Coordinates of N, CA and C in Angstrom, one line a residue:
Chain A
X1 N -3.0 15.8 -5.5 CA -3.1 14.7 -4.4 C -2.4 15.1 -3.1
X2 N -2.8 14.5 -2.1 CA -2.3 14.9 -0.7 C -0.8 14.6 -0.6
X3 N -0.3 15.5 0.2 CA 1.2 15.3 0.5 C 1.3 15.0 2.0
X4 N 2.1 13.9 2.2 CA 2.1 13.5 3.7 C 3.7 13.6 4.1
X5 N 3.7 14.1 5.4 CA 5.2 14.2 5.8 C 5.2 13.2 7.1
X6 N 6.0 12.2 6.8 CA 6.2 11.1 7.8 C 7.7 11.2 8.5
X7 N 7.6 11.1 9.9 CA 8.9 11.0 10.5 C 8.8 10.2 11.8
X8 N 9.9 9.6 12.2 CA 11.2 9.8 11.6 C 11.3 8.9 10.3
X9 N 12.4 9.1 9.6 CA 12.5 8.3 8.3 C 13.1 6.9 8.7
X10 N 13.8 6.9 9.7 CA 14.5 5.6 10.1 C 15.0 5.8 11.6
X11 N 15.0 4.6 12.3 CA 15.5 4.6 13.7 C 16.0 3.3 14.0
X12 N 16.9 3.1 15.0 CA 17.5 2.0 15.5 C 17.2 2.1 17.0
X13 N 16.4 1.0 17.4 CA 15.9 1.2 18.8 C 16.3 -0.1 19.6
X14 N 16.4 0.1 20.9 CA 16.6 -1.1 21.8 C 15.4 -1.9 22.1
X15 N 15.4 -3.2 22.1 CA 14.3 -3.9 22.5 C 13.7 -3.5 23.8
X16 N 12.3 -3.6 23.8 CA 11.7 -3.2 25.1 C 11.3 -1.7 25.2
X17 N 11.8 -0.9 24.2 CA 11.5 0.5 24.3 C 10.2 0.6 23.2
X18 N 9.8 1.9 23.2 CA 8.8 2.2 22.2 C 9.2 3.3 21.4
X19 N 8.5 3.3 20.1 CA 8.8 4.5 19.1 C 7.5 5.0 18.6
X20 N 7.4 6.3 18.5 CA 6.2 6.9 17.9 C 6.5 7.5 16.6
X21 N 5.7 7.1 15.6 CA 5.9 7.6 14.2 C 4.7 8.6 14.0
X22 N 5.1 9.7 13.3 CA 4.1 10.7 13.2 C 3.9 10.9 11.6
X23 N 2.6 11.3 11.3 CA 2.3 11.6 9.9 C 1.5 12.8 9.9
X24 N 1.8 13.8 9.1 CA 1.1 15.0 8.9 C 0.7 15.2 7.5
X25 N -0.6 15.4 7.2 CA -1.1 15.5 5.8 C -1.5 16.9 5.6
X26 N -1.2 17.4 4.4 CA -1.4 18.8 3.9 C -2.9 19.2 3.8
X27 N -3.8 18.2 4.0 CA -5.2 18.5 3.8 C -6.0 17.6 4.7
X28 N -7.3 18.0 5.0 CA -8.0 17.2 5.9 C -8.5 15.9 5.2
X29 N -8.4 14.8 6.0 CA -8.8 13.5 5.5 C -9.6 12.8 6.6
X30 N -10.6 12.0 6.1 CA -11.3 11.4 7.2 C -10.6 10.1 7.7
X31 N -10.1 9.4 6.8 CA -9.4 8.2 7.5 C -8.0 8.2 7.1
X32 N -7.1 7.7 8.0 CA -5.7 7.5 7.7 C -5.4 6.0 8.0
X33 N -4.5 5.4 7.3 CA -4.2 4.1 7.4 C -2.8 3.8 7.6
X34 N -2.6 2.8 8.4 CA -1.1 2.4 8.8 C -0.9 1.0 8.4
X35 N 0.3 0.9 7.6 CA 0.7 -0.3 7.0 C 2.1 -0.7 7.6
X36 N 2.4 -2.0 7.4 CA 3.7 -2.4 7.7 C 4.2 -3.3 6.6
X37 N 5.4 -3.1 6.2 CA 6.0 -3.8 5.1 C 7.4 -4.2 5.4
X38 N 7.6 -5.6 5.3 CA 9.0 -6.1 5.4 C 9.7 -5.9 4.2
X39 N 11.0 -5.7 4.2 CA 11.6 -5.5 2.9 C 11.4 -6.6 1.9
X40 N 11.0 -6.2 0.7 CA 10.7 -7.2 -0.3 C 9.4 -7.9 -0.2
X41 N 8.6 -7.5 0.7 CA 7.4 -8.2 0.9 C 6.2 -7.2 0.7
X42 N 4.9 -7.7 0.9 CA 3.7 -6.9 0.6 C 3.5 -5.9 1.7
X43 N 2.5 -5.2 1.6 CA 2.1 -4.2 2.6 C 0.9 -4.8 3.4
X44 N 1.0 -4.8 4.7 CA 0.0 -5.3 5.6 C -0.6 -4.4 6.4
X45 N -2.0 -4.3 6.3 CA -2.7 -3.2 7.0 C -2.7 -3.5 8.5
X46 N -2.2 -2.4 9.3 CA -2.3 -2.6 10.7 C -3.6 -2.1 11.3
X47 N -4.0 -0.8 10.8 CA -5.2 -0.3 11.4 C -5.6 0.9 10.6
X48 N -6.9 1.2 10.8 CA -7.5 2.4 10.2 C -7.8 3.4 11.2
X49 N -7.3 4.7 11.1 CA -7.5 5.7 12.1 C -8.6 6.7 11.7
X50 N -9.7 6.9 12.4 CA -10.6 7.8 12.1 C -10.5 8.8 13.2
X51 N -10.6 10.1 12.8 CA -10.6 11.2 13.8 C -11.9 11.1 14.7
X52 N -11.6 11.3 16.0 CA -12.7 11.2 16.9 C -13.2 9.9 17.4
X53 N -12.5 8.8 17.0 CA -13.0 7.5 17.5 C -11.8 6.7 17.6
X54 N -11.9 5.5 18.1 CA -10.8 4.5 18.3 C -10.4 3.9 16.9
X55 N -9.2 3.6 16.8 CA -8.8 2.9 15.5 C -9.3 1.6 15.4
X56 N -9.5 1.2 14.1 CA -9.9 -0.2 13.9 C -8.7 -1.0 13.5
X57 N -8.5 -2.1 14.2 CA -7.3 -2.8 14.1 C -7.5 -4.2 13.2
X58 N -6.6 -4.5 12.4 CA -6.8 -5.7 11.7 C -6.4 -7.0 12.5
X59 N -6.8 -8.1 12.1 CA -6.5 -9.3 12.7 C -4.9 -9.4 12.9
X60 N -4.6 -9.9 14.1 CA -3.2 -10.0 14.4 C -2.3 -8.7 15.0
X61 N -3.2 -7.6 15.1 CA -2.6 -6.4 15.5 C -3.6 -5.9 16.6
X62 N -3.0 -5.4 17.8 CA -3.7 -5.0 19.0 C -3.4 -3.7 19.4
X63 N -4.3 -3.0 20.1 CA -4.1 -1.6 20.5 C -3.0 -1.5 21.5
X64 N -2.8 -2.5 22.3 CA -1.8 -2.4 23.4 C -0.3 -2.3 22.7
X65 N -0.2 -3.0 21.7 CA 1.2 -3.1 20.9 C 1.3 -2.0 20.0
X66 N 0.2 -1.6 19.4 CA 0.3 -0.5 18.4 C -0.7 0.6 18.6
X67 N -0.6 1.4 19.7 CA -1.6 2.4 19.9 C -1.5 3.5 18.9
X68 N -2.6 4.0 18.5 CA -2.7 5.0 17.5 C -3.5 6.3 18.0
X69 N -3.0 7.5 17.8 CA -3.8 8.6 18.0 C -4.2 9.4 16.7
X70 N -5.4 10.0 16.7 CA -5.8 10.7 15.6 C -6.5 11.9 16.2
X71 N -5.8 13.0 16.6 CA -6.3 14.1 17.3 C -7.1 15.0 16.4
X72 N -6.8 15.1 15.1 CA -7.4 16.0 14.1 C -7.4 15.3 12.8
X73 N -7.9 16.1 11.8 CA -8.1 15.6 10.5 C -6.9 15.6 9.6
X74 N -5.8 16.1 10.2 CA -4.5 16.1 9.4 C -3.3 15.5 10.0
X75 N -3.5 14.8 11.1 CA -2.5 14.2 11.9 C -2.8 12.9 12.5
X76 N -1.8 12.0 12.5 CA -1.9 10.7 13.2 C -0.6 10.2 13.8
X77 N -0.5 9.5 14.8 CA 0.7 8.8 15.3 C 0.4 7.3 15.4
X78 N 1.5 6.6 15.2 CA 1.4 5.2 15.5 C 2.6 4.9 16.5
X79 N 2.3 4.2 17.6 CA 3.5 3.8 18.4 C 3.6 2.4 18.4
X80 N 4.9 2.0 18.3 CA 5.3 0.5 18.4 C 5.8 0.4 19.7
X81 N 5.1 -0.5 20.5 CA 5.4 -0.5 22.0 C 6.2 -1.8 22.3
X82 N 6.9 -1.8 23.3 CA 7.7 -2.9 23.9 C 8.3 -3.6 22.8
X83 N 9.1 -2.9 22.0 CA 9.5 -3.6 20.7 C 10.5 -4.8 20.9
X84 N 10.5 -5.6 19.9 CA 11.3 -6.8 19.8 C 12.0 -6.8 18.4
X85 N 12.9 -7.6 18.2 CA 13.6 -7.6 16.8 C 12.5 -8.0 15.7
X86 N 11.4 -8.7 16.0 CA 10.3 -9.1 15.1 C 9.7 -7.9 14.6
X87 N 9.8 -6.7 15.4 CA 9.0 -5.5 14.9 C 9.9 -4.7 13.9
X88 N 11.0 -5.2 13.5 CA 11.9 -4.4 12.5 C 11.1 -4.5 11.2
X89 N 10.9 -3.4 10.6 CA 10.1 -3.3 9.4 C 10.0 -1.9 9.0
X90 N 9.3 -1.7 7.9 CA 9.0 -0.4 7.3 C 7.7 0.0 7.7
X91 N 7.3 1.0 8.2 CA 6.0 1.5 8.7 C 5.5 2.6 7.8
X92 N 4.4 2.4 7.3 CA 4.0 3.7 6.3 C 2.5 4.0 6.7
X93 N 2.3 5.3 6.6 CA 0.9 5.9 6.7 C 0.4 6.2 5.3
X94 N -0.8 6.2 5.2 CA -1.4 6.5 3.9 C -2.8 7.1 4.0
X95 N -3.2 7.9 3.0 CA -4.6 8.4 3.0 C -5.2 8.1 1.6
X96 N -6.4 8.0 1.6 CA -7.1 7.7 0.2 C -7.3 9.1 -0.4
X97 N -6.9 9.1 -1.6 CA -7.2 10.5 -2.3 C -8.6 10.4 -2.9
X98 N -9.3 11.5 -2.6 CA -10.8 11.4 -3.0 C -10.8 11.6 -4.6
X99 N -9.8 12.1 -5.1 CA -9.8 12.2 -6.7 C -9.8 11.0 -7.5
X100 N -9.0 10.0 -6.9 CA -8.9 8.8 -7.8 C -8.9 7.5 -7.1
X101 N -9.4 7.5 -5.9 CA -9.5 6.2 -5.0 C -8.2 5.5 -4.9
X102 N -7.2 6.2 -5.1 CA -5.9 5.6 -4.7 C -5.3 6.1 -3.6
X103 N -4.2 5.5 -3.0 CA -3.7 5.9 -1.7 C -2.4 6.7 -2.1
X104 N -2.2 7.7 -1.2 CA -0.9 8.4 -1.2 C -0.3 8.0 0.1
X105 N 1.1 7.6 0.0 CA 1.8 7.1 1.1 C 2.8 8.2 1.6
X106 N 3.0 8.1 2.9 CA 4.2 8.8 3.5 C 5.5 8.1 3.0
X107 N 6.6 8.7 3.3 CA 7.8 8.1 2.8 C 8.3 7.0 3.6
X108 N 7.5 6.7 4.7 CA 7.9 5.4 5.4 C 9.0 5.6 6.6
X109 N 8.9 4.8 7.6 CA 9.8 4.7 8.7 C 10.3 3.4 8.7
X110 N 11.8 3.3 8.5 CA 12.5 2.1 8.7 C 12.9 1.9 10.0
X111 N 12.3 0.9 10.6 CA 12.7 0.6 12.1 C 13.5 -0.7 12.2
X112 N 14.6 -0.6 12.9 CA 15.3 -1.7 13.2 C 15.4 -1.8 14.7
X113 N 15.1 -2.9 15.3 CA 15.1 -3.2 16.8 C 16.3 -4.1 17.0
X114 N 17.1 -3.7 17.9 CA 18.3 -4.5 18.2 C 18.3 -5.0 19.8
Chain B
X1 N -12.5 -13.4 4.2 CA -11.3 -12.7 4.1 C -11.0 -12.3 2.7
X2 N -9.9 -11.7 2.4 CA -9.4 -11.3 1.1 C -8.2 -12.0 0.8
X3 N -8.0 -12.2 -0.5 CA -6.8 -12.8 -1.0 C -6.5 -12.3 -2.5
X4 N -5.2 -12.1 -2.9 CA -4.9 -11.7 -4.1 C -3.7 -12.5 -4.4
X5 N -3.7 -12.9 -5.8 CA -2.5 -13.7 -6.4 C -2.0 -13.0 -7.6
X6 N -0.6 -12.8 -7.5 CA 0.1 -12.2 -8.7 C 1.4 -12.9 -8.8
X7 N 2.0 -12.9 -10.0 CA 3.3 -13.6 -10.1 C 4.4 -12.9 -9.3
X8 N 5.3 -13.7 -8.7 CA 6.3 -13.1 -7.9 C 7.4 -12.2 -8.6
X9 N 7.6 -12.6 -9.9 CA 8.5 -11.8 -10.6 C 8.3 -12.0 -12.1
X10 N 8.7 -10.9 -12.9 CA 8.7 -11.1 -14.3 C 9.8 -10.4 -14.9
X11 N 10.4 -10.9 -16.0 CA 11.6 -10.2 -16.6 C 11.2 -9.9 -18.1
X12 N 11.6 -8.8 -18.5 CA 11.3 -8.4 -19.9 C 12.4 -7.5 -20.4
X13 N 12.6 -7.4 -21.7 CA 13.6 -6.4 -22.3 C 13.1 -5.1 -22.6
X14 N 14.0 -4.1 -22.5 CA 13.6 -2.7 -22.9 C 12.9 -2.6 -24.2
X15 N 11.8 -1.8 -24.1 CA 11.1 -1.6 -25.4 C 10.0 -2.6 -25.6
X16 N 10.0 -3.7 -24.8 CA 8.9 -4.7 -25.0 C 7.6 -4.3 -24.2
X17 N 6.6 -5.3 -24.2 CA 5.4 -5.1 -23.4 C 5.3 -6.2 -22.6
X18 N 4.8 -5.9 -21.3 CA 4.7 -6.9 -20.2 C 3.3 -6.8 -19.6
X19 N 2.8 -7.9 -19.2 CA 1.5 -7.9 -18.6 C 1.5 -8.6 -17.3
X20 N 1.1 -8.0 -16.1 CA 1.2 -8.5 -14.9 C -0.3 -8.8 -14.4
X21 N -0.5 -10.1 -14.2 CA -1.9 -10.5 -13.8 C -2.1 -10.5 -12.4
X22 N -3.4 -10.4 -12.1 CA -3.8 -10.3 -10.6 C -5.2 -11.0 -10.5
X23 N -5.3 -12.0 -9.7 CA -6.6 -12.5 -9.4 C -6.9 -12.3 -8.0
X24 N -8.2 -12.1 -7.6 CA -8.5 -11.7 -6.2 C -9.7 -12.4 -5.7
X25 N -9.9 -12.5 -4.5 CA -11.0 -13.0 -3.9 C -11.4 -12.1 -2.6
X26 N -12.5 -11.5 -2.7 CA -13.0 -10.6 -1.5 C -14.5 -10.5 -1.5
X27 N -15.1 -10.3 -0.4 CA -16.6 -10.3 -0.2 C -17.1 -8.9 -0.5
X28 N -16.3 -7.8 -0.4 CA -16.9 -6.5 -0.6 C -16.1 -5.7 -1.6
X29 N -15.9 -6.2 -2.8 CA -15.1 -5.6 -3.8 C -15.7 -4.3 -4.3
X30 N -14.8 -3.3 -4.4 CA -15.2 -2.0 -4.9 C -14.4 -1.5 -6.0
X31 N -13.1 -2.1 -6.1 CA -12.2 -1.7 -7.1 C -10.8 -2.4 -7.0
X32 N -10.2 -2.3 -8.1 CA -8.8 -2.8 -8.1 C -7.7 -1.7 -8.5
X33 N -6.7 -1.6 -7.7 CA -5.8 -0.7 -8.1 C -4.4 -1.2 -8.3
X34 N -3.4 -0.5 -8.8 CA -2.1 -0.8 -9.0 C -1.2 0.1 -8.4
X35 N 0.0 -0.3 -7.9 CA 0.9 0.6 -7.3 C 2.3 0.1 -7.9
X36 N 3.2 1.2 -7.9 CA 4.6 0.8 -8.2 C 5.4 1.2 -7.0
X37 N 6.4 0.4 -6.8 CA 7.3 0.7 -5.7 C 8.7 0.4 -6.1
X38 N 9.6 1.4 -6.1 CA 11.0 1.2 -6.3 C 11.8 1.0 -5.0
X39 N 12.8 0.2 -5.2 CA 13.6 -0.2 -3.9 C 13.9 1.1 -3.0
X40 N 13.5 1.0 -1.8 CA 13.8 2.1 -0.8 C 12.6 3.3 -0.9
X41 N 11.7 3.1 -1.8 CA 10.7 4.2 -1.9 C 9.3 3.7 -1.5
X42 N 8.5 4.6 -1.4 CA 7.1 4.3 -0.9 C 6.3 3.9 -2.1
X43 N 5.3 3.2 -2.1 CA 4.4 2.8 -3.1 C 3.8 4.1 -3.9
X44 N 3.6 4.1 -5.0 CA 3.0 5.2 -5.8 C 1.8 4.7 -6.5
X45 N 0.7 5.4 -6.6 CA -0.5 4.9 -7.3 C -0.3 5.0 -8.8
X46 N -0.8 4.0 -9.4 CA -0.7 3.9 -11.0 C -2.1 4.1 -11.6
X47 N -3.1 3.3 -11.1 CA -4.4 3.2 -11.7 C -5.4 2.6 -10.8
X48 N -6.7 2.7 -11.2 CA -7.7 2.2 -10.4 C -8.9 1.8 -11.4
X49 N -9.4 0.6 -11.2 CA -10.5 0.2 -12.1 C -11.7 -0.2 -11.1
X50 N -12.7 0.4 -11.4 CA -14.1 0.1 -10.6 C -14.9 -0.7 -11.4
X51 N -14.9 -0.4 -12.7 CA -15.8 -1.1 -13.7 C -15.0 -2.0 -14.8
X52 N -15.6 -2.9 -15.4 CA -14.9 -3.8 -16.3 C -14.4 -3.0 -17.4
X53 N -13.2 -3.5 -17.9 CA -12.7 -2.7 -19.1 C -11.3 -2.3 -18.9
X54 N -10.8 -1.5 -19.9 CA -9.5 -1.1 -20.0 C -9.3 0.3 -19.7
X55 N -8.4 0.7 -18.8 CA -8.1 2.1 -18.5 C -6.7 2.4 -18.9
X56 N -6.5 3.4 -19.8 CA -5.2 3.7 -20.2 C -4.7 5.1 -19.7
X57 N -3.4 5.0 -19.3 CA -2.7 6.2 -18.8 C -1.3 6.1 -19.2
X58 N -1.1 6.8 -20.4 CA 0.3 6.8 -21.1 C 0.7 5.4 -21.4
X59 N 1.9 5.1 -21.0 CA 2.3 3.8 -21.4 C 1.7 2.6 -20.5
X60 N 1.1 3.0 -19.4 CA 0.5 2.0 -18.6 C -1.0 1.8 -18.9
X61 N -1.6 0.7 -18.9 CA -2.9 0.3 -18.9 C -3.3 -0.7 -17.8
X62 N -4.5 -0.6 -17.4 CA -5.0 -1.6 -16.5 C -6.4 -2.1 -16.9
X63 N -6.6 -3.4 -16.7 CA -7.8 -4.0 -17.1 C -8.5 -4.7 -15.9
X64 N -9.8 -4.7 -16.0 CA -10.6 -5.5 -14.9 C -11.7 -6.3 -15.4
X65 N -11.9 -7.5 -15.1 CA -13.0 -8.3 -15.3 C -13.6 -8.7 -13.9
X66 N -14.7 -8.1 -13.5 CA -15.2 -8.4 -12.2 C -15.9 -9.8 -12.2
X67 N -16.4 -10.3 -13.3 CA -17.0 -11.7 -13.4 C -16.0 -12.7 -13.1
X68 N -14.8 -12.4 -13.5 CA -13.6 -13.4 -13.5 C -12.7 -13.0 -12.2
X69 N -13.0 -12.0 -11.5 CA -12.2 -11.6 -10.5 C -10.8 -11.5 -10.8
X70 N -10.5 -10.7 -11.9 CA -9.3 -10.8 -12.5 C -8.9 -9.4 -13.1
X71 N -7.7 -9.0 -12.9 CA -7.3 -7.9 -13.6 C -5.7 -7.9 -14.1
X72 N -5.3 -7.0 -14.8 CA -3.8 -7.0 -15.1 C -3.4 -5.6 -15.4
X73 N -2.2 -5.4 -15.3 CA -1.4 -4.2 -15.6 C -0.6 -4.5 -16.8
X74 N -0.7 -3.6 -17.8 CA 0.0 -3.8 -19.0 C 1.0 -2.5 -19.2
X75 N 2.2 -2.8 -19.3 CA 3.2 -1.8 -19.4 C 3.9 -1.9 -20.8
X76 N 3.8 -0.8 -21.5 CA 4.2 -0.8 -22.9 C 5.6 0.0 -23.0
X77 N 6.2 -0.3 -24.0 CA 7.5 0.5 -24.3 C 8.4 0.5 -23.0
X78 N 8.7 -0.6 -22.5 CA 9.4 -0.8 -21.3 C 10.7 0.1 -21.2
X79 N 10.9 0.7 -20.2 CA 12.2 1.4 -19.9 C 12.8 0.8 -18.7
X80 N 14.1 1.1 -18.5 CA 14.9 0.6 -17.4 C 14.3 1.1 -16.1
X81 N 13.8 2.3 -16.2 CA 13.3 2.9 -14.9 C 12.0 2.1 -14.5
X82 N 11.4 1.3 -15.3 CA 10.3 0.6 -14.8 C 10.5 -0.6 -14.0
X83 N 11.9 -1.0 -13.9 CA 12.2 -1.9 -12.9 C 11.8 -1.5 -11.5
X84 N 11.0 -2.4 -10.9 CA 10.3 -2.0 -9.7 C 9.3 -3.2 -9.3
X85 N 8.8 -3.0 -8.2 CA 7.8 -4.0 -7.7 C 6.4 -3.5 -8.0
X86 N 5.5 -4.1 -8.5 CA 4.1 -3.8 -8.7 C 3.2 -4.5 -8.0
X87 N 2.3 -3.8 -7.2 CA 1.4 -4.5 -6.4 C -0.1 -4.2 -7.0
X88 N -0.9 -5.2 -7.0 CA -2.4 -5.0 -7.2 C -2.9 -4.9 -5.9
X89 N -4.0 -4.3 -5.7 CA -4.7 -4.0 -4.5 C -6.2 -3.9 -4.6
X90 N -7.0 -4.5 -3.8 CA -8.5 -4.4 -3.8 C -8.9 -3.4 -2.8
X91 N -9.9 -2.6 -3.3 CA -10.6 -1.7 -2.3 C -11.7 -2.4 -1.9
X92 N -11.9 -2.7 -0.6 CA -12.8 -3.6 -0.1 C -13.7 -2.8 0.9
X93 N -15.0 -3.0 0.9 CA -15.9 -2.5 1.9 C -16.2 -3.4 2.9
X94 N -15.7 -3.2 4.0 CA -16.0 -4.2 5.2 C -16.8 -3.5 6.3
X95 N -17.0 -4.1 7.4 CA -17.8 -3.6 8.4 C -17.2 -2.3 9.0
X96 N -15.9 -2.2 8.8 CA -15.3 -0.9 9.4 C -15.1 0.2 8.4
X97 N -15.6 0.0 7.1 CA -15.5 1.0 6.2 C -14.5 0.5 5.1
X98 N -14.2 1.5 4.2 CA -13.3 1.0 3.1 C -11.9 0.8 3.6
X99 N -11.3 -0.2 2.9 CA -9.8 -0.4 3.2 C -9.2 -1.0 2.0
X100 N -8.0 -1.0 1.8 CA -7.2 -1.5 0.7 C -6.2 -2.6 1.1
X101 N -6.4 -3.8 0.5 CA -5.7 -4.9 0.8 C -4.7 -5.1 -0.4
X102 N -3.4 -5.3 -0.2 CA -2.4 -5.5 -1.2 C -2.0 -6.9 -1.6
X103 N -1.7 -7.1 -2.7 CA -1.2 -8.4 -3.1 C 0.3 -8.5 -2.7
X104 N 0.9 -9.7 -3.0 CA 2.2 -9.8 -2.5 C 3.3 -9.1 -3.3
X105 N 2.9 -8.7 -4.6 CA 3.9 -7.9 -5.4 C 4.5 -8.7 -6.5
X106 N 4.7 -8.1 -7.6 CA 5.5 -8.7 -8.7 C 6.8 -7.8 -9.0
X107 N 7.9 -8.5 -8.9 CA 9.0 -7.8 -9.2 C 9.3 -7.8 -10.7
X108 N 9.5 -6.7 -11.2 CA 9.7 -6.5 -12.7 C 11.2 -6.2 -12.9
X109 N 11.8 -7.0 -13.7 CA 13.2 -6.7 -14.1 C 13.3 -6.4 -15.5
X110 N 13.7 -5.2 -15.9 CA 13.9 -4.9 -17.3 C 15.3 -4.9 -17.6
X111 N 15.5 -5.7 -18.8 CA 16.9 -5.9 -19.2 C 17.2 -5.0 -20.5
X112 N 18.4 -4.6 -20.6 CA 18.8 -3.8 -21.8 C 18.8 -4.8 -23.0

């Protein structure tokens, strides 16, 4: 299965600032997915990132707040912009493994906004 | 839209068998999967069912009934290390392509 390197693993940020989260995959993948998870809660899909096209955002998430880049088939970034304490959460990237239709996740970024 | 329902928590004793149920509602169903997540960790894939029936992988089995929009995860010979959250998730084909939507999760407590 794919191996994903996600960073940073955690950060504490001031409100009004932005944080960019990076995910590097050890193999080429068509789609990468970005999720948000509040501690003890479910995973909520933010957007799907395809290489060479704009990301597809889920209801409640907009590009201005969560811009995504996908410059090649092994890398993607998610930026959390103009942060507020409500953005404090765990952010995870994932890819679908073609071998078993399951997702492999990065280790997550625990974001705290103060 | 899509929705999934699973119990919020289950408690069982070491060595026992536990079943975690999941019902789903989606328009573009392609499969049901299960994930395990320990506190502080990322979700890890356990199983995937695209067709009706039972899939067995070691101590874990997963079942799907597409006509009932229902599935379950069966954990046998429970061990303390199985204490974790378990998420069912549907693989859904929407206008934007395939995506996976997760249930709220079931917290499993295994007692000695």
